[in-house]
mmCIF file of C-alpha atoms in Angstrom:
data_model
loop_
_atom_site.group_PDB
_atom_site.id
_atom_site.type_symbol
_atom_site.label_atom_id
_atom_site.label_comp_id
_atom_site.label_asym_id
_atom_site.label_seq_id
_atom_site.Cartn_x
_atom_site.Cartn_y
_atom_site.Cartn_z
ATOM 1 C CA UNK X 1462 109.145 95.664 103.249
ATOM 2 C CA UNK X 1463 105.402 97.271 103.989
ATOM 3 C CA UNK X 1464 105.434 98.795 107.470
ATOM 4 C CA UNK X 1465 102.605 97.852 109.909
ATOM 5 C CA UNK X 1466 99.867 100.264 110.141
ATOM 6 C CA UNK X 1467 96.521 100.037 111.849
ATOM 7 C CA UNK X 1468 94.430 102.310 110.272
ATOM 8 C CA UNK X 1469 93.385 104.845 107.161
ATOM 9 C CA UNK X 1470 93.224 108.706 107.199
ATOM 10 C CA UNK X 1471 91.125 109.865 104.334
ATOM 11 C CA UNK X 1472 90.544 113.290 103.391
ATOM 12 C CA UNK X 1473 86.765 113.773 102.470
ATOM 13 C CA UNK X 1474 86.111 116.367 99.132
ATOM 14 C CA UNK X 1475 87.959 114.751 96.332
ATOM 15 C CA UNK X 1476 89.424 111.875 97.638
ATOM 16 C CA UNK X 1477 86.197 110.180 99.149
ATOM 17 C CA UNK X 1478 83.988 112.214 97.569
ATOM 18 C CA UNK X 1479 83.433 113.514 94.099
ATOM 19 C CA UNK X 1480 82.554 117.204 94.926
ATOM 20 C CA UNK X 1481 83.911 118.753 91.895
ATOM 21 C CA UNK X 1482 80.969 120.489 90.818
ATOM 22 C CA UNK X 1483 79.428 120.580 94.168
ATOM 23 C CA UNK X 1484 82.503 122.892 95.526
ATOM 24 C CA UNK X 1485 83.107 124.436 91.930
ATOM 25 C CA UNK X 1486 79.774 125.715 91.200
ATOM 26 C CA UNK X 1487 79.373 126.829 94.913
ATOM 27 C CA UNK X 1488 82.625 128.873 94.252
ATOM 28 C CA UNK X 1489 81.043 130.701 90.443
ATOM 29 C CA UNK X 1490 77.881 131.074 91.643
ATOM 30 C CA UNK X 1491 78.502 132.972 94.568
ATOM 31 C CA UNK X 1492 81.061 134.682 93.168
ATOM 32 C CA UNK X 1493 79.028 136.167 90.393
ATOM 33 C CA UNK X 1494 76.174 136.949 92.495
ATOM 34 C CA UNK X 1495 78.152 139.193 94.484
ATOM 35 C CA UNK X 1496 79.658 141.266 91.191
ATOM 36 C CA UNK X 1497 83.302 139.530 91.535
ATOM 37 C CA UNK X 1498 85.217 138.167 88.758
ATOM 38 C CA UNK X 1499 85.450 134.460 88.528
ATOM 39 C CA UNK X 1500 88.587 132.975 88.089
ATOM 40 C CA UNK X 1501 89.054 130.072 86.104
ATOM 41 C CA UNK X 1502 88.110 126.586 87.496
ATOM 42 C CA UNK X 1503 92.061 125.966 87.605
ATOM 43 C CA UNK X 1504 92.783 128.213 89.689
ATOM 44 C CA UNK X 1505 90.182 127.363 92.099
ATOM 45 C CA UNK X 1506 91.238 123.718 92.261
ATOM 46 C CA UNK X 1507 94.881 125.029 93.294
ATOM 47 C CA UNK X 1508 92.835 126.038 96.352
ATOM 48 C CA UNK X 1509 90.874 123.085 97.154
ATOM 49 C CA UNK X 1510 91.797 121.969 100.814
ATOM 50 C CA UNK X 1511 92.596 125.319 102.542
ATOM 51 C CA UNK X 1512 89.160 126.581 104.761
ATOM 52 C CA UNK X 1513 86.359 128.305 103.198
ATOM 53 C CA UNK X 1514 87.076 131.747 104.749
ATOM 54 C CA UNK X 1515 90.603 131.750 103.080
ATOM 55 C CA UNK X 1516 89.372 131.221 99.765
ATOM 56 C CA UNK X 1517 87.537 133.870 99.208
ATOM 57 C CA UNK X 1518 89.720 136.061 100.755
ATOM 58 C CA UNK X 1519 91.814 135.257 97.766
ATOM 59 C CA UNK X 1520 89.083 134.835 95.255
ATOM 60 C CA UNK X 1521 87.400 138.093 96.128
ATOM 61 C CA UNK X 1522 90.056 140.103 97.941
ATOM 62 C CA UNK X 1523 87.852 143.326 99.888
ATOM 63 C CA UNK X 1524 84.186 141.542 99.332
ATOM 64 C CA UNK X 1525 82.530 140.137 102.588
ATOM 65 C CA UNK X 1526 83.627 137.586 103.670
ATOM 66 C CA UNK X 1527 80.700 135.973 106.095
ATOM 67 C CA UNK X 1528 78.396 137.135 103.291
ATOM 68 C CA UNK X 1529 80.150 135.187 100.695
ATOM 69 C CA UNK X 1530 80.474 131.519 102.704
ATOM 70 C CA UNK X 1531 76.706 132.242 103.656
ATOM 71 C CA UNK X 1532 75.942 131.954 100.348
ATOM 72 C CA UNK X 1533 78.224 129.061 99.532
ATOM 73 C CA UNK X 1534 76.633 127.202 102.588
ATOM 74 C CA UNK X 1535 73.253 127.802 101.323
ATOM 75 C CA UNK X 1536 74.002 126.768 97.821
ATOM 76 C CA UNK X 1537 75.214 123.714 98.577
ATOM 77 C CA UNK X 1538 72.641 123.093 100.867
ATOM 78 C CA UNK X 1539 70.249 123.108 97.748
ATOM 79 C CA UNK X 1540 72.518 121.165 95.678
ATOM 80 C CA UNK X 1541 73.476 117.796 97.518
ATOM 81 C CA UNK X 1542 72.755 116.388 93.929
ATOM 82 C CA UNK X 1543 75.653 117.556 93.056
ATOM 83 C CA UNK X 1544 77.831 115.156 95.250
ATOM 84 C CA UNK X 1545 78.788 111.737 93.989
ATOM 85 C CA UNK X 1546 80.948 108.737 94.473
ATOM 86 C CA UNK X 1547 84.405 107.871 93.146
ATOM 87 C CA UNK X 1548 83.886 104.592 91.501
ATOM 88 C CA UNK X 1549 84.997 101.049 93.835
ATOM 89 C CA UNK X 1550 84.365 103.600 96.937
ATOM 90 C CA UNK X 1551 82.282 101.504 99.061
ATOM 91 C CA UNK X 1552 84.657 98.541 97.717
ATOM 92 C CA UNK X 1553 87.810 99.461 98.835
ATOM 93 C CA UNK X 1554 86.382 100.875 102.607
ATOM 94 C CA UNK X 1555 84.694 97.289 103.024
ATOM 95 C CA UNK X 1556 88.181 95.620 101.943
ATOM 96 C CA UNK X 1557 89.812 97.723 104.449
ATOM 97 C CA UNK X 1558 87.961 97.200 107.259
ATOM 98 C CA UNK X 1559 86.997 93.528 106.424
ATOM 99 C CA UNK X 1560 91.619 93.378 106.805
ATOM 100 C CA UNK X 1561 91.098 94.744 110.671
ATOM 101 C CA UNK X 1562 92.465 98.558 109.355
ATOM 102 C CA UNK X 1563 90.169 101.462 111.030
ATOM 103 C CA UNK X 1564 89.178 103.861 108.979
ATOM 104 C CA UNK X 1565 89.232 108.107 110.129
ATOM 105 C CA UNK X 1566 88.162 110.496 107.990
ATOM 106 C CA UNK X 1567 89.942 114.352 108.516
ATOM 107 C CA UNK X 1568 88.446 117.337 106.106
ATOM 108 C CA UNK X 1569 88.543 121.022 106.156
ATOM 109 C CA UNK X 1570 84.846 120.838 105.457
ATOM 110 C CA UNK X 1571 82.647 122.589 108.179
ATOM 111 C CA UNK X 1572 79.622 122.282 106.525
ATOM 112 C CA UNK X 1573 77.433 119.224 104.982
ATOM 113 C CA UNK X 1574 79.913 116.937 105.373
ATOM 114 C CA UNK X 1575 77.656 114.159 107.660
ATOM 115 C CA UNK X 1576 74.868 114.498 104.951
ATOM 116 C CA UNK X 1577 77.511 113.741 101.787
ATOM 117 C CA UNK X 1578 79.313 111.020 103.488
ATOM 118 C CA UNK X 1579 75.187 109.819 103.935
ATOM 119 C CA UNK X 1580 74.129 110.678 100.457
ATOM 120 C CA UNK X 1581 77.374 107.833 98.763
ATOM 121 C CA UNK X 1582 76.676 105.777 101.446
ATOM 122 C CA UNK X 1583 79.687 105.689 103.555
ATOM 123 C CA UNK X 1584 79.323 107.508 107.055
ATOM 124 C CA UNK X 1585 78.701 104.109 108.863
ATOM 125 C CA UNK X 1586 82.070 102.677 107.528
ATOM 126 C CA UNK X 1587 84.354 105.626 109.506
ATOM 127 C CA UNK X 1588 85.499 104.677 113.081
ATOM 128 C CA UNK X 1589 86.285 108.491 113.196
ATOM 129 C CA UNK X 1590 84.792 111.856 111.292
ATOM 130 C CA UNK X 1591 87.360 115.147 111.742
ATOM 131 C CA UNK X 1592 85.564 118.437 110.168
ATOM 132 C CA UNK X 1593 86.702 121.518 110.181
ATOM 133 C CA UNK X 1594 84.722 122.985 112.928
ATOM 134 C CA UNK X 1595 86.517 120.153 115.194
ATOM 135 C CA UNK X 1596 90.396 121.684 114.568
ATOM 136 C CA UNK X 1597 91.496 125.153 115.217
ATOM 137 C CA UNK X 1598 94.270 124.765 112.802
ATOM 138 C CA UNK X 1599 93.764 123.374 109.691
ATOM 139 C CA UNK X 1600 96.029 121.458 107.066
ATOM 140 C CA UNK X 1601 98.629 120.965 106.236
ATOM 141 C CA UNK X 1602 98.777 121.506 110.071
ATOM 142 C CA UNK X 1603 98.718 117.792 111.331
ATOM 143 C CA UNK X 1604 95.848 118.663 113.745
ATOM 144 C CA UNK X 1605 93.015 117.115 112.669
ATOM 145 C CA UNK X 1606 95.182 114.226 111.896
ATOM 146 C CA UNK X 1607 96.307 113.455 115.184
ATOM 147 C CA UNK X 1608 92.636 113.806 116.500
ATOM 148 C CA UNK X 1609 91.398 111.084 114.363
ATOM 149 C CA UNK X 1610 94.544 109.044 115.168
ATOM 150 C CA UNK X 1611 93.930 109.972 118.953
ATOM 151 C CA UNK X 1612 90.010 108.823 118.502
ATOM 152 C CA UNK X 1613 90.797 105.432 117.171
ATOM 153 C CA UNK X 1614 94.007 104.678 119.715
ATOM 154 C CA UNK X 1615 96.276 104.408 116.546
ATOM 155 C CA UNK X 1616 100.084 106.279 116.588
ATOM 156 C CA UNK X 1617 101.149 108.386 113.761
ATOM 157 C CA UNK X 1618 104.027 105.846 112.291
ATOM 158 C CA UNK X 1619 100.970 103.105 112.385
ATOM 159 C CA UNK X 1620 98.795 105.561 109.721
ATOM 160 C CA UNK X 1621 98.459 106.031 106.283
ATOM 161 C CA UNK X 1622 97.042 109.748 104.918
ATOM 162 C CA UNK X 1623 95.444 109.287 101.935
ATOM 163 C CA UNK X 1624 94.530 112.370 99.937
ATOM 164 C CA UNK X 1625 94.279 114.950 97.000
ATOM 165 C CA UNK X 1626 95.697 117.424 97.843
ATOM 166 C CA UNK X 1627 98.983 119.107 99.145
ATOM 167 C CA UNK X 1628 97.364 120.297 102.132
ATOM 168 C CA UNK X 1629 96.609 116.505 102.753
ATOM 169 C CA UNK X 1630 99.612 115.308 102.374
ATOM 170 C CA UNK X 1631 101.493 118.054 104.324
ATOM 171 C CA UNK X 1632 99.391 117.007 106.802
ATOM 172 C CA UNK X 1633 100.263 113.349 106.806
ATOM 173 C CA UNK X 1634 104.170 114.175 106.800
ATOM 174 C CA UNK X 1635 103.599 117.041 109.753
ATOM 175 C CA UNK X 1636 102.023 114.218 111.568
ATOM 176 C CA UNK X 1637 104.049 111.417 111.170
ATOM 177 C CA UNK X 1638 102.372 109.697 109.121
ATOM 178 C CA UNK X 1639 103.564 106.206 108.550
ATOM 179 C CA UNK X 1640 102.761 106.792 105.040
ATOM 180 C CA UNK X 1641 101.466 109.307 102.044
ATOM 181 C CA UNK X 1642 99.129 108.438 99.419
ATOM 182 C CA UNK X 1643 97.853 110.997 96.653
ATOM 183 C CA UNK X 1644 95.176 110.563 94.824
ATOM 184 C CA UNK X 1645 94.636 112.138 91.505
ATOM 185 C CA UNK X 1646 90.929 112.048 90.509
ATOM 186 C CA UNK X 1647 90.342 115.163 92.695
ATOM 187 C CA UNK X 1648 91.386 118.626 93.059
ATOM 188 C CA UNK X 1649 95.207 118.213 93.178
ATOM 189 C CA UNK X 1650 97.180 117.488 90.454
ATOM 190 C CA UNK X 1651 100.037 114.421 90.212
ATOM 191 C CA UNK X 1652 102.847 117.246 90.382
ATOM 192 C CA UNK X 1653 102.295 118.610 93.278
ATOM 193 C CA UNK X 1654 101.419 115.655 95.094
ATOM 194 C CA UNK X 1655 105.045 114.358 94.733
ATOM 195 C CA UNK X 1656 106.298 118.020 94.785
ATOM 196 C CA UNK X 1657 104.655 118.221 98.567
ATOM 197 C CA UNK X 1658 106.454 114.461 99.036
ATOM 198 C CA UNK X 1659 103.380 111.806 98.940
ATOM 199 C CA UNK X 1660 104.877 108.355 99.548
ATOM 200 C CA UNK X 1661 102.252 107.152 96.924
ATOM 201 C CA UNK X 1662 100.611 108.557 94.020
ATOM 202 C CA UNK X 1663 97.453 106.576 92.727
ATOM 203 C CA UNK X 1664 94.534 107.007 90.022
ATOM 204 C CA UNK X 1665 92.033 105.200 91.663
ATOM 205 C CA UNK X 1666 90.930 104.688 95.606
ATOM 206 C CA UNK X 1667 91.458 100.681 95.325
ATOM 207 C CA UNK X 1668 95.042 101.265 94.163
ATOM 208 C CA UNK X 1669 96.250 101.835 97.794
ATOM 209 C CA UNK X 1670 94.853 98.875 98.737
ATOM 210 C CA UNK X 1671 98.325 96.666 97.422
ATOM 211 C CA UNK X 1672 100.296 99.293 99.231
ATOM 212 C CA UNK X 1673 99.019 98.727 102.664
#
């Protein structure tokens, strides 16, 4: 039997948004401009959905820090091009909300996250938008979660968290979550989406749309 829930959590970079290359070229370029090594694109997607600042401390352990997200920032500033759509996006948000669900979004992004929810056309379908810079503790710390939840007047055990990463859905358990869903067209993989105990694991966005 489907438990009643009232509303959608989405993580943002990889769930929502196809920011692959957006993030991974961000990542190599700055990296190499600054003399560090750059690690294979594998191991930066076993990163994907922990903050900025902690990255780097682990992709360039000793190199500065503020120097190296300044970089980032401005790279992607130059690059929204680089920022697509998962296909049946705009679909499965307009089925959603068209069933009476509202729809959060919670991201560790700080930065550019208004104008690429803009650029695939999808910022007027959120009720709520949780960035980074609105937490001070970010996931799998249920934070940002509950902030959305709080925003749209919605209780943890009527939410679904719906995202590609561990982080994501550590956050979604921390928080109560009525229920998990991974997605595997981002950064995470399928093992370690169940490893971190999604409810759900799905290919495509409009596959959670049965299990709601």
């Amino acid at each position: 039997m489907k438990r009643v829930v009232n509303a959608v959590v989405f993580d943002a970079d990889g769930t929502l948004l196809d920011t692959r290359e957006f993030i991974l070229q961000a990542y190599e370029h700055t990296l190499a401009a600054y003399g560090h090594t750059v690690p294979e694109r594998d191991f930066i997607r076993g990163h994907m959905g922990l903050p900025l600042h902690d990255c780097y401390n682990v992709f360039a352990p000793g190199g500065d820090n503020d120097a190296l997200c300044h970089m980032h920032d401005v790279f992607q500033k130059n690059n929204y091009e680089l920022i697509d759509s998962y296909e049946e996006l705009v679909l499965t948000l307009d089925t959603l909300r068209d069933r009476g669900f509202k729809i959060g979004i919670c991201s560790s992004r700080t930065n550019h996250l208004l104008e690429a929810l803009e650029r695939v056309g999808i910022k007027d379908h959120c009720d709520v938008i949780i960035a980074g810079k609105d937490v001070t503790k970010h996931k799998p710390n249920p934070e940002g979660f509950l902030k959305a939840l709080m925003a749209m007047s919605v209780s943890p055990d009527r939410a679904v968290m719906v995202g590609d990463t561990p982080q994501d859905i550590g956050a979604g358990k921390n928080g109560g979550a009525a229920l998990t869903i991974g997605v595997t067209h981002g950064f995470g993989t399928r093992e370690a989406l169940i490893e971190m105990g999604a409810d759900h694991v799905v290919d495509r966005l409009s596959d959670i749309i049965p299990l709601l």
